[in-house]
Short mmCIF file of C-alpha atoms in Angstrom, two decimals:
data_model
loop_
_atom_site.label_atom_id
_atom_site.label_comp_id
_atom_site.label_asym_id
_atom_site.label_seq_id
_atom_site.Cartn_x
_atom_site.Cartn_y
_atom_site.Cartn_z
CA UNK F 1 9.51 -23.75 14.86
CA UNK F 2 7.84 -22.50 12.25
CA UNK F 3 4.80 -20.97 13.48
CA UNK F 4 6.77 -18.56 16.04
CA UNK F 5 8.78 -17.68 12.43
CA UNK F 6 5.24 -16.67 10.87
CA UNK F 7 4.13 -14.64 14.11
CA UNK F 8 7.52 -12.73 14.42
CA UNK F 9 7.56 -12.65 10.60
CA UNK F 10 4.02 -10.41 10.74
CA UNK F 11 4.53 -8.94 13.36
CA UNK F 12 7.56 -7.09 12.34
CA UNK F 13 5.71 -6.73 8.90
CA UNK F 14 3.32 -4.80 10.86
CA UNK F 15 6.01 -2.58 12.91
CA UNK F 16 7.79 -1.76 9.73
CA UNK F 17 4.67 -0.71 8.46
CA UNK F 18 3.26 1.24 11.51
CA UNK F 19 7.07 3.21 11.71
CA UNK F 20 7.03 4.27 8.48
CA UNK F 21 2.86 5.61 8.46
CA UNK F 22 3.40 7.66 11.98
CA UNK F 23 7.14 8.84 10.58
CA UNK F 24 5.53 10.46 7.07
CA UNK F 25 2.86 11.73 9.77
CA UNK F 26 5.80 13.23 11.89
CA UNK F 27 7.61 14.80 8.85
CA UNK F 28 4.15 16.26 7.49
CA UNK F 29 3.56 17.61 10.67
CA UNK F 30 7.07 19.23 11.06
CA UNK F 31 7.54 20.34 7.65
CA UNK F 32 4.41 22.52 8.02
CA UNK F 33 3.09 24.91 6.09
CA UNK F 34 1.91 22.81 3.35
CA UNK F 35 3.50 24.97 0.36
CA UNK F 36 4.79 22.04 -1.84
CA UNK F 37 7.66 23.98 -3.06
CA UNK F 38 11.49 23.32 -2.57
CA UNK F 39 11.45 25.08 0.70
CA UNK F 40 8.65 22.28 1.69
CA UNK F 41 11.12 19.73 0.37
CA UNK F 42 14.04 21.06 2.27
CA UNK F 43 12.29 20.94 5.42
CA UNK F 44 11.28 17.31 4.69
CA UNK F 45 14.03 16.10 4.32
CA UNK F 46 16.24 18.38 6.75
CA UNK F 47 14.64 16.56 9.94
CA UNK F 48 14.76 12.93 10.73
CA UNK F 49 11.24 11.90 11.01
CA UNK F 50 11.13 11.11 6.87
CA UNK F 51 14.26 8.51 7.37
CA UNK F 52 12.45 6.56 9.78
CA UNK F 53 9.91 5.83 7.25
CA UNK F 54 12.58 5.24 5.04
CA UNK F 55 13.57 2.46 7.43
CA UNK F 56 10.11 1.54 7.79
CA UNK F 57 9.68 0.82 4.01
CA UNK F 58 12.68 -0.77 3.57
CA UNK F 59 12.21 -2.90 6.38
CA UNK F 60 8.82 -4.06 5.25
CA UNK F 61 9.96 -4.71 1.97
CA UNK F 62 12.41 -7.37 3.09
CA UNK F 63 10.28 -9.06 5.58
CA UNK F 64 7.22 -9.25 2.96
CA UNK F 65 10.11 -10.75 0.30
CA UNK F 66 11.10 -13.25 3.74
CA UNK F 67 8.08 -13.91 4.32
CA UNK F 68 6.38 -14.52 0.64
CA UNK F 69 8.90 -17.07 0.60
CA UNK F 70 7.26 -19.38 3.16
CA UNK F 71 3.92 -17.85 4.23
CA UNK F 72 0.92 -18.64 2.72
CA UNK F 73 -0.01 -15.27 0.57
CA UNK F 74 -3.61 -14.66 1.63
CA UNK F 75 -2.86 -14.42 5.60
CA UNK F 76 0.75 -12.13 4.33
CA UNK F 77 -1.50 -10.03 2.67
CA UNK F 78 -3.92 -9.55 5.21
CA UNK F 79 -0.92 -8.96 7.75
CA UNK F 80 0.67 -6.53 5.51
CA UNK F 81 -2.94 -4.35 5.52
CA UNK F 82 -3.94 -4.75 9.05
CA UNK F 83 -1.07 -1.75 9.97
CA UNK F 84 -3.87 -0.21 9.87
CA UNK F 85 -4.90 -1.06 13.57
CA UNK F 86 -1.91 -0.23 14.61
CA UNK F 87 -1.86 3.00 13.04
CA UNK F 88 -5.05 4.44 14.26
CA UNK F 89 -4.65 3.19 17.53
CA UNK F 90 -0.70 5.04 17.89
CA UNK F 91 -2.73 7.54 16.34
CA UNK F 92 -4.82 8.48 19.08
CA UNK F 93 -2.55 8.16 21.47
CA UNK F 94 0.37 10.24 19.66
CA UNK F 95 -1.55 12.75 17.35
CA UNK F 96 -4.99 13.14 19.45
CA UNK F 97 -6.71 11.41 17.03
CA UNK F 98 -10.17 10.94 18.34
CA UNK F 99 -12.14 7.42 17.91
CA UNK F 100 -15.22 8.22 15.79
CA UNK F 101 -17.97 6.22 15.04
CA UNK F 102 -17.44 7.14 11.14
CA UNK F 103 -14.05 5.87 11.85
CA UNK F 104 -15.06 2.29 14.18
CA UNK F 105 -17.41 1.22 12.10
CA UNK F 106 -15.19 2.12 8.36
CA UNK F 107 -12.27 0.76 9.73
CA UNK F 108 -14.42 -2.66 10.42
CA UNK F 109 -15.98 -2.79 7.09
CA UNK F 110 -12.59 -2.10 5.58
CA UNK F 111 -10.43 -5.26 7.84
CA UNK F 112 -13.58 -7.30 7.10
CA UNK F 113 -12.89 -6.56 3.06
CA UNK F 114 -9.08 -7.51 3.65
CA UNK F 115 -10.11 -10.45 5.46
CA UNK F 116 -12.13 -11.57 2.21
CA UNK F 117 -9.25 -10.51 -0.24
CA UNK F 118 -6.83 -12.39 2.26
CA UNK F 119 -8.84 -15.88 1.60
CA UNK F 120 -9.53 -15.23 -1.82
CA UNK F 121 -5.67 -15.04 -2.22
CA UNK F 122 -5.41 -18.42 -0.15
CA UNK F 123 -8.10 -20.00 -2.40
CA UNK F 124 -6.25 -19.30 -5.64
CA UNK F 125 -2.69 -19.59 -4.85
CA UNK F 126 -3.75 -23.26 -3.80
CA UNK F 127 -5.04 -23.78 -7.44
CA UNK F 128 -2.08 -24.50 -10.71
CA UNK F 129 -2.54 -21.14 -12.45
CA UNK F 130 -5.28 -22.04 -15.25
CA UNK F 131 -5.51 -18.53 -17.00
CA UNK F 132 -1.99 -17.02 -17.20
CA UNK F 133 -2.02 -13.29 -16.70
CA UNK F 134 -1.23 -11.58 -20.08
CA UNK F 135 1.36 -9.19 -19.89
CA UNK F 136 0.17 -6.08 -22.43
CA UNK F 137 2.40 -5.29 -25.74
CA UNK F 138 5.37 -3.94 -24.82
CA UNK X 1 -12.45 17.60 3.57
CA UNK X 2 -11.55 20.40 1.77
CA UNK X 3 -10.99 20.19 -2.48
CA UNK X 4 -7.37 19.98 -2.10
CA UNK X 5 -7.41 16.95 0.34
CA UNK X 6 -9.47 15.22 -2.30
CA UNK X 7 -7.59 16.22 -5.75
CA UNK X 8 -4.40 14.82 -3.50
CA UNK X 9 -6.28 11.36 -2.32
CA UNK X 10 -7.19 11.24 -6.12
CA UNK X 11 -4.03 11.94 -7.55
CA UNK X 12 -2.40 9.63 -4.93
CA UNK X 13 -4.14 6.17 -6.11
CA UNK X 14 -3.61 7.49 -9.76
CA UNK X 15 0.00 7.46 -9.44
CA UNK X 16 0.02 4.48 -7.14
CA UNK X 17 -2.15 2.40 -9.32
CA UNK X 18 -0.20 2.85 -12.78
CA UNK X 19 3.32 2.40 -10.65
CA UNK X 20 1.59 -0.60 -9.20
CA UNK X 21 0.53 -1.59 -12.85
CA UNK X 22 3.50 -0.68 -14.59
CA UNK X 23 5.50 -2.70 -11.69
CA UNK X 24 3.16 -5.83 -13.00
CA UNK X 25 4.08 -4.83 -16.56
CA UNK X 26 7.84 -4.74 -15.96
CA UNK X 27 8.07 -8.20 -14.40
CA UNK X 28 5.37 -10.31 -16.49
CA UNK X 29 6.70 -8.99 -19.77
CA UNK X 30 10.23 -10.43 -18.68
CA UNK X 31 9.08 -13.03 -16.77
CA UNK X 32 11.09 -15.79 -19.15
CA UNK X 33 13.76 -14.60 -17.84
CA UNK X 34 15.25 -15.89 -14.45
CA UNK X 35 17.74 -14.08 -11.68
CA UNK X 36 20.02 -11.75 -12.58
CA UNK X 37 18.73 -11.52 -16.44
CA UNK X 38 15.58 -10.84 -15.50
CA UNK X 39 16.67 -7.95 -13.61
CA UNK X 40 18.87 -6.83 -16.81
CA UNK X 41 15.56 -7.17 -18.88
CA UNK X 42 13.40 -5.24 -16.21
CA UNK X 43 16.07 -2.30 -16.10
CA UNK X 44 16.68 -2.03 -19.79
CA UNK X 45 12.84 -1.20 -20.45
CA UNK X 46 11.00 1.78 -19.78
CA UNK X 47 7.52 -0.10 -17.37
CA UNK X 48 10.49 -0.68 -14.52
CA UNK X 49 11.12 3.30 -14.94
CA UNK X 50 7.91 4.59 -15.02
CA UNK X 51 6.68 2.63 -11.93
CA UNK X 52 9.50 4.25 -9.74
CA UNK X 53 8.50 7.72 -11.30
CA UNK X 54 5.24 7.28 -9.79
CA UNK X 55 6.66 5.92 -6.55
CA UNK X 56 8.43 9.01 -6.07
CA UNK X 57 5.37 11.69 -7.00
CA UNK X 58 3.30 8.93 -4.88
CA UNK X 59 5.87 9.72 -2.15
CA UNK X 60 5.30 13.96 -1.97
CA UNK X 61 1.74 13.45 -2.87
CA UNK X 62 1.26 10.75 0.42
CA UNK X 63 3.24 13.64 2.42
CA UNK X 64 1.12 16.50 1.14
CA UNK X 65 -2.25 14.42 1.92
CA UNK X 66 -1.15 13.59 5.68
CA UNK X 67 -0.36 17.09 6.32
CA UNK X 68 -4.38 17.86 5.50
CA UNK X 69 -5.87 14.70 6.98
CA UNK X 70 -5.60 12.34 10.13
CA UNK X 71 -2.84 9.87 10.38
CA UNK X 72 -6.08 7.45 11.26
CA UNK X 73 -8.39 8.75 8.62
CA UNK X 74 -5.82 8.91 5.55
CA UNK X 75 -4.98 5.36 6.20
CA UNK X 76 -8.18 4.10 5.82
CA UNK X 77 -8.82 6.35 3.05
CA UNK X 78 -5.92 4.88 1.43
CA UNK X 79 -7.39 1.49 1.10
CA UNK X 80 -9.04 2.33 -1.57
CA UNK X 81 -6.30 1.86 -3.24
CA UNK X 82 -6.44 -1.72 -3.04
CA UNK X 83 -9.86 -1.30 -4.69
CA UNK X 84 -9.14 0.28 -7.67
CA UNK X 85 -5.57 -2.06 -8.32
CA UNK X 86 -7.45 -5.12 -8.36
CA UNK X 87 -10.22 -3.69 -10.84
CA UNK X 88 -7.52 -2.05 -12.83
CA UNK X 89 -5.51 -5.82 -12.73
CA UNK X 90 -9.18 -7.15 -13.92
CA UNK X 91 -8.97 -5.25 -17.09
CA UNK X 92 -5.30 -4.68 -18.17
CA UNK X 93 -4.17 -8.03 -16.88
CA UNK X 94 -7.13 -10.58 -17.56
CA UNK X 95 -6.93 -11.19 -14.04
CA UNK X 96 -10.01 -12.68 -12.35
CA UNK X 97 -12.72 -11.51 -9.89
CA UNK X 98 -13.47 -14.10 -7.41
CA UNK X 99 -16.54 -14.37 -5.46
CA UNK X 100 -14.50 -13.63 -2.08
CA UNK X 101 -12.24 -10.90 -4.20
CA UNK X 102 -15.34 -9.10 -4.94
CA UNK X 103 -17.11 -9.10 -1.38
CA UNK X 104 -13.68 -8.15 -0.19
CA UNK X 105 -14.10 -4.95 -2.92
CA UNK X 106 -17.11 -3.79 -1.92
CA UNK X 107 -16.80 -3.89 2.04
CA UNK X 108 -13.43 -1.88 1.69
CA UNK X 109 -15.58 0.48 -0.91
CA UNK X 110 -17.87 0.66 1.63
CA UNK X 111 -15.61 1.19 4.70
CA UNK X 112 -13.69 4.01 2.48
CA UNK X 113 -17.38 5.56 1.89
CA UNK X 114 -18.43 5.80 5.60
CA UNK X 115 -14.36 6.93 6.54
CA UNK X 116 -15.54 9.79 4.15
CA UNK X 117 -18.30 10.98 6.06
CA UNK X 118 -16.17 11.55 8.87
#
C-alpha cells in the first residue's frame, strides 16, 4: 500500500535525521574543550558518537533519493525539515534543554514557513517547467 | 550568544549555501547528460569539487557551533539556511519567488529572529 510506504518512508527520513543532529551534539559535547585544533579533531573522531551521524546522514540521504522517487516533493521537503520537532523535543529530555517561550513560539513561526515552502514546492512541481533554470558559465 | 557563536552560524550558511549552489551548478551544467556520463561530467569539473570542500568545512564548523549553542536552539537557528539558499537560487539561478515561497521566507526569517532572542 502505498500510503503506509510514504509514512514509513518519512518517518525514517525523520529518524535518520534526528540520529545524526543529537550524534554531532554527543561528539561536540565529548570532544570538549572547543580548541578547533588537531587535538579537537582527534577527539572527534576517536569516540563513536560522530559515526552515528555518519549513519544518520547517510541514511537520510538514501531514503530522501527513495523517497523523491515517488513522493510528492513539497510534503518530502517539509518531512525532511520537521526533524526539527524531534530534535528539540530529544533535546530536552537528553541534554536538559529547557522549553522557552523564545524557543515555542520561533520554532512555530519557523514549521509554519516550511509548511508554506512545502506547498509552494507542491504547486510548482505540478506545473511543466516554463522558465528553465540557467545553469551559470562554466 | 557570544561573537564566536555568531561568526560560526555565519560562516556555517556561507559554506553551506555556495556547496549547496555549487551542488546546483555541478548537475544543471551537465544536465544533458544521463546516468553514468553524467556522473563522469560532474566529477571531471571543478563545481562537483568545490561543493564537497564546503561540505567538509560545513561539517567542523556545524561541530564547533553545537559545542557553543543548544542542540534545540542551533537547529532552529540553522533554518536560516533555507532562507538564504532560496534567495541565493533567486539570483544565480533565475529561479522564481512564489507567493507561498516568499511567506514561507519570511515566517522562517522571523522564527530565526525570535530563536535569537533567546
Amino acid at each position: 500500500m502505498m500510503k503506509r510506504f510514504y509514512i514509513l518512508g518519512f518517518l525514517a527520513l525523520i529518524v535518520f535525521d534526528t540520529l545524526a543532529q543529537v550524534s554531532f551534539k554527543f561528539a561536540s559535547v565529548h570532544a570538549e574543550p572547543l580548541t578547533m585544533d588537531a587535538a579537537w579533531l582527534v577527539r572527534v573522531f576517536g569516540a563513536p558518537w560522530i559515526y552515528g551521524a555518519f549513519v544518520g546522514y547517510i541514511g537520510a540521504f538514501f531514503t530522501w533519493m527513495t523517497l523523491l522517487k515517488y513522493a510528492p516533493v513539497g510534503p518530502a521537503f517539509a518531512a525532511s525539515h520537521l526533524e526539527l520537532i524531534s530534535v528539540t523535543l530529544i533535546s530536552v529530555w537528553l541534554f536538559d534543554d529547557t522549553l522557552t517561550l523564545p524557543k515555542i513560539v520561533g520554532g512555530a513561526l519557523i514549521i509554519a514557513g516550511i509548511l508554506c515552502l512545502a506547498r509552494s514546492e507542491d504547486k510548482d512541481s505540478q506545473q511543466v517547467e516554463v522558465e528553465p533554470s540557467q545553469a551559470p558559465a562554466s | 550568544m557570544s561573537q564566536l557563536t555568531i561568526i560560526l552560524w555565519m560562516l556555517n550558511v556561507i559554506v553551506d549555501t555556495s556547496g549547496q549552489l555549487a551542488f546546483k551548478a555541478a548537475a544543471s551544467a551537465s544536465a544533458e547528460h544521463d546516468g553514468i556520463a553524467h556522473w563522469k561530467h560532474m566529477l571531471k569539473r571543478p563545481w562537483i569539487w568545490l561543493g564537497v570542500i564546503c561540505y567538509v568545512f560545513e561539517f567542523v564548523l556545524w561541530l564547533a557551533f553545537l559545542t557553543l549553542v543548544p542542540l534545540s536552539v542551533g537547529v532552529m537557528l540553522g533554518s536560516i539556511n533555507i532562507v538564504v539558499i532560496m534567495i541565493a537560487g533567486r539570483f544565480l539561478f533565475k529561479e522564481s519567488l512564489s507567493k507561498w515561497r516568499l511567506i514561507g521566507i519570511m515566517l522562517i526569517a522571523c522564527g530565526v529572529t525570535v530563536v535569537g532572542f533567546e
